[in-house]
Amino acid sequence: MPPVGETCIGLASSSPCCMLSCRVVWCRLPTFRQITPTTTMAASASKRPAVSSDVALATYLTEVGAIEKRDSKMTSKDQIERLTKPGSKYLNLNPYEVLQVDPSVTEEEAKKQLRRFRILLHPDKNRDNQEGAQQAFDVVQQAYKALHDEEKMARISEIMEEAHFVTNKEIEEKKRKAKGGPIPEDSEIVKKELLRKITLKTFAEHERRKRELEIKIAAEKTRVAEKEKEIVANREKMKADKKAWEETRDKRVDSWRTFQVDPKKKKKKSKKLKVGLLKPPRLKQETR
């Protein structure tokens, strides 16, 4: 019989020779008394950080739900609607948002996502909405090209940095108001969603300012062009008047000469005043 707390481990074989050559090995295994729930929980608690298992589980389930929700959106109909709906021109300014990738995406991951969108949005595979599919397909193509345009990416990076700065400031303000208490943005998912919203808003604001500046520049160009047209018109008018004046010079001279030698015209006699007829006024004496 094995000792208490020890178990016999042998080699099973149907061959008599093998059975003769097998040696019985005794190893000590922990008894039921040695493994208790209290002991196991205490050991695991000493190794892991002091985080509630419920919170960790809820966070994990939330992240899984977000991934499932994101993957469920990867259908042709949903993607065409997302990329072509009213107001989508502001959402499509961010190439990362269009391709639904993280700003730290690698070239290989970006290509993989592009191929996936090409399959989803190809007009031949969306015969019920080929026009919308083509529009969405073009948006994806432009977003991928923007990732390889240095000038555009420099501007996009500036906007992303501004969005990060605004997000951090907003979170700091919420923490200050909470006075050390928890805030929703303590969750990475909530924080990422806030960053996404502020990023979209920042892109839209930059595009609005860009459009306003373009309108002002266009209006100024129109005003300058109209002023130049007015100057040119006045210059042409002055040239025409000068030419007409020169062309009628001889006619005017002949008319003046004819006027001077015309016998029919009588000279007007000028009236001369007679000095003797004028009498000075009488002065009245002052009475005192």
PDB file of N, CA, C and O in Angstrom, residues 106-135:
ATOM      1  N   THR A 106      -0.083  50.038 -39.782  1.00  0.00           N
ATOM      2  CA  THR A 106       1.060  49.786 -40.654  1.00  0.00           C
ATOM      3  C   THR A 106       0.613  49.781 -42.116  1.00  0.00           C
ATOM      4  O   THR A 106      -0.573  49.720 -42.421  1.00  0.00           O
ATOM      5  N   GLU A 107       1.586  49.827 -43.002  1.00  0.00           N
ATOM      6  CA  GLU A 107       1.288  49.828 -44.439  1.00  0.00           C
ATOM      7  C   GLU A 107       0.576  48.542 -44.842  1.00  0.00           C
ATOM      8  O   GLU A 107      -0.372  48.568 -45.639  1.00  0.00           O
ATOM      9  N   GLU A 108       1.008  47.434 -44.299  1.00  0.00           N
ATOM     10  CA  GLU A 108       0.400  46.152 -44.637  1.00  0.00           C
ATOM     11  C   GLU A 108      -1.053  46.090 -44.158  1.00  0.00           C
ATOM     12  O   GLU A 108      -1.937  45.602 -44.880  1.00  0.00           O
ATOM     13  N   GLU A 109      -1.309  46.596 -42.957  1.00  0.00           N
ATOM     14  CA  GLU A 109      -2.684  46.600 -42.436  1.00  0.00           C
ATOM     15  C   GLU A 109      -3.572  47.527 -43.254  1.00  0.00           C
ATOM     16  O   GLU A 109      -4.744  47.218 -43.497  1.00  0.00           O
ATOM     17  N   ALA A 110      -3.023  48.665 -43.679  1.00  0.00           N
ATOM     18  CA  ALA A 110      -3.799  49.598 -44.499  1.00  0.00           C
ATOM     19  C   ALA A 110      -4.156  48.969 -45.840  1.00  0.00           C
ATOM     20  O   ALA A 110      -5.289  49.099 -46.325  1.00  0.00           O
ATOM     21  N   LYS A 111      -3.216  48.272 -46.455  1.00  0.00           N
ATOM     22  CA  LYS A 111      -3.486  47.602 -47.725  1.00  0.00           C
ATOM     23  C   LYS A 111      -4.548  46.510 -47.549  1.00  0.00           C
ATOM     24  O   LYS A 111      -5.436  46.354 -48.401  1.00  0.00           O
ATOM     25  N   LYS A 112      -4.463  45.777 -46.468  1.00  0.00           N
ATOM     26  CA  LYS A 112      -5.428  44.724 -46.199  1.00  0.00           C
ATOM     27  C   LYS A 112      -6.831  45.299 -46.040  1.00  0.00           C
ATOM     28  O   LYS A 112      -7.811  44.768 -46.579  1.00  0.00           O
ATOM     29  N   GLN A 113      -6.934  46.421 -45.314  1.00  0.00           N
ATOM     30  CA  GLN A 113      -8.230  47.065 -45.130  1.00  0.00           C
ATOM     31  C   GLN A 113      -8.765  47.628 -46.448  1.00  0.00           C
ATOM     32  O   GLN A 113      -9.962  47.568 -46.728  1.00  0.00           O
ATOM     33  N   LEU A 114      -7.859  48.159 -47.261  1.00  0.00           N
ATOM     34  CA  LEU A 114      -8.265  48.682 -48.571  1.00  0.00           C
ATOM     35  C   LEU A 114      -8.815  47.566 -49.447  1.00  0.00           C
ATOM     36  O   LEU A 114      -9.855  47.745 -50.112  1.00  0.00           O
ATOM     37  N   ARG A 115      -8.160  46.411 -49.465  1.00  0.00           N
ATOM     38  CA  ARG A 115      -8.653  45.279 -50.259  1.00  0.00           C
ATOM     39  C   ARG A 115     -10.027  44.832 -49.771  1.00  0.00           C
ATOM     40  O   ARG A 115     -10.908  44.496 -50.574  1.00  0.00           O
ATOM     41  N   ARG A 116     -10.202  44.879 -48.464  1.00  0.00           N
ATOM     42  CA  ARG A 116     -11.485  44.478 -47.907  1.00  0.00           C
ATOM     43  C   ARG A 116     -12.594  45.429 -48.344  1.00  0.00           C
ATOM     44  O   ARG A 116     -13.699  45.000 -48.716  1.00  0.00           O
ATOM     45  N   PHE A 117     -12.314  46.720 -48.338  1.00  0.00           N
ATOM     46  CA  PHE A 117     -13.306  47.696 -48.774  1.00  0.00           C
ATOM     47  C   PHE A 117     -13.566  47.588 -50.273  1.00  0.00           C
ATOM     48  O   PHE A 117     -14.683  47.802 -50.729  1.00  0.00           O
ATOM     49  N   ARG A 118     -12.525  47.314 -51.045  1.00  0.00           N
ATOM     50  CA  ARG A 118     -12.712  47.165 -52.487  1.00  0.00           C
ATOM     51  C   ARG A 118     -13.677  46.029 -52.807  1.00  0.00           C
ATOM     52  O   ARG A 118     -14.496  46.137 -53.726  1.00  0.00           O
ATOM     53  N   ILE A 119     -13.564  44.956 -52.059  1.00  0.00           N
ATOM     54  CA  ILE A 119     -14.472  43.824 -52.275  1.00  0.00           C
ATOM     55  C   ILE A 119     -15.896  44.199 -51.867  1.00  0.00           C
ATOM     56  O   ILE A 119     -16.865  43.900 -52.564  1.00  0.00           O
ATOM     57  N   LEU A 120     -16.029  44.895 -50.731  1.00  0.00           N
ATOM     58  CA  LEU A 120     -17.355  45.256 -50.238  1.00  0.00           C
ATOM     59  C   LEU A 120     -18.052  46.272 -51.124  1.00  0.00           C
ATOM     60  O   LEU A 120     -19.268  46.186 -51.355  1.00  0.00           O
ATOM     61  N   LEU A 121     -17.297  47.255 -51.632  1.00  0.00           N
ATOM     62  CA  LEU A 121     -17.900  48.412 -52.276  1.00  0.00           C
ATOM     63  C   LEU A 121     -17.805  48.402 -53.793  1.00  0.00           C
ATOM     64  O   LEU A 121     -18.185  49.395 -54.421  1.00  0.00           O
ATOM     65  N   HIS A 122     -17.327  47.336 -54.373  1.00  0.00           N
ATOM     66  CA  HIS A 122     -17.215  47.321 -55.834  1.00  0.00           C
ATOM     67  C   HIS A 122     -18.605  47.421 -56.455  1.00  0.00           C
ATOM     68  O   HIS A 122     -19.539  46.704 -56.061  1.00  0.00           O
ATOM     69  N   PRO A 123     -18.795  48.320 -57.424  1.00  0.00           N
ATOM     70  CA  PRO A 123     -20.130  48.514 -58.021  1.00  0.00           C
ATOM     71  C   PRO A 123     -20.727  47.245 -58.619  1.00  0.00           C
ATOM     72  O   PRO A 123     -21.945  47.062 -58.585  1.00  0.00           O
ATOM     73  N   ASP A 124     -19.871  46.368 -59.157  1.00  0.00           N
ATOM     74  CA  ASP A 124     -20.395  45.138 -59.759  1.00  0.00           C
ATOM     75  C   ASP A 124     -21.014  44.210 -58.728  1.00  0.00           C
ATOM     76  O   ASP A 124     -21.852  43.363 -59.074  1.00  0.00           O
ATOM     77  N   LYS A 125     -20.609  44.369 -57.460  1.00  0.00           N
ATOM     78  CA  LYS A 125     -21.168  43.528 -56.399  1.00  0.00           C
ATOM     79  C   LYS A 125     -22.300  44.216 -55.651  1.00  0.00           C
ATOM     80  O   LYS A 125     -22.824  43.665 -54.682  1.00  0.00           O
ATOM     81  N   ASN A 126     -22.640  45.431 -56.075  1.00  0.00           N
ATOM     82  CA  ASN A 126     -23.748  46.175 -55.459  1.00  0.00           C
ATOM     83  C   ASN A 126     -24.643  46.722 -56.567  1.00  0.00           C
ATOM     84  O   ASN A 126     -24.791  47.925 -56.744  1.00  0.00           O
ATOM     85  N   ARG A 127     -25.237  45.809 -57.330  1.00  0.00           N
ATOM     86  CA  ARG A 127     -26.039  46.201 -58.489  1.00  0.00           C
ATOM     87  C   ARG A 127     -27.316  46.938 -58.090  1.00  0.00           C
ATOM     88  O   ARG A 127     -27.882  47.667 -58.901  1.00  0.00           O
ATOM     89  N   ASP A 128     -27.753  46.770 -56.865  1.00  0.00           N
ATOM     90  CA  ASP A 128     -28.950  47.484 -56.426  1.00  0.00           C
ATOM     91  C   ASP A 128     -28.659  48.949 -56.107  1.00  0.00           C
ATOM     92  O   ASP A 128     -29.582  49.767 -56.022  1.00  0.00           O
ATOM     93  N   ASN A 129     -27.374  49.297 -55.918  1.00  0.00           N
ATOM     94  CA  ASN A 129     -26.994  50.683 -55.621  1.00  0.00           C
ATOM     95  C   ASN A 129     -25.591  50.934 -56.176  1.00  0.00           C
ATOM     96  O   ASN A 129     -24.653  51.220 -55.435  1.00  0.00           O
ATOM     97  N   GLN A 130     -25.467  50.845 -57.489  1.00  0.00           N
ATOM     98  CA  GLN A 130     -24.147  50.983 -58.108  1.00  0.00           C
ATOM     99  C   GLN A 130     -23.605  52.404 -57.981  1.00  0.00           C
ATOM    100  O   GLN A 130     -22.403  52.594 -57.791  1.00  0.00           O
ATOM    101  N   GLU A 131     -24.486  53.411 -58.065  1.00  0.00           N
ATOM    102  CA  GLU A 131     -24.027  54.798 -57.956  1.00  0.00           C
ATOM    103  C   GLU A 131     -23.454  55.085 -56.578  1.00  0.00           C
ATOM    104  O   GLU A 131     -22.375  55.664 -56.442  1.00  0.00           O
ATOM    105  N   GLY A 132     -24.184  54.658 -55.528  1.00  0.00           N
ATOM    106  CA  GLY A 132     -23.678  54.861 -54.167  1.00  0.00           C
ATOM    107  C   GLY A 132     -22.415  54.065 -53.907  1.00  0.00           C
ATOM    108  O   GLY A 132     -21.497  54.536 -53.226  1.00  0.00           O
ATOM    109  N   ALA A 133     -22.365  52.837 -54.453  1.00  0.00           N
ATOM    110  CA  ALA A 133     -21.174  52.007 -54.269  1.00  0.00           C
ATOM    111  C   ALA A 133     -19.960  52.644 -54.931  1.00  0.00           C
ATOM    112  O   ALA A 133     -18.857  52.644 -54.363  1.00  0.00           O
ATOM    113  N   GLN A 134     -20.152  53.210 -56.132  1.00  0.00           N
ATOM    114  CA  GLN A 134     -19.041  53.864 -56.818  1.00  0.00           C
ATOM    115  C   GLN A 134     -18.562  55.085 -56.043  1.00  0.00           C
ATOM    116  O   GLN A 134     -17.359  55.330 -55.916  1.00  0.00           O
ATOM    117  N   GLN A 135     -19.503  55.851 -55.491  1.00  0.00           N
ATOM    118  CA  GLN A 135     -19.136  57.032 -54.700  1.00  0.00           C
ATOM    119  C   GLN A 135     -18.352  56.626 -53.455  1.00  0.00           C
ATOM    120  O   GLN A 135     -17.322  57.234 -53.132  1.00  0.00           O
TER     121      GLN A 135
END
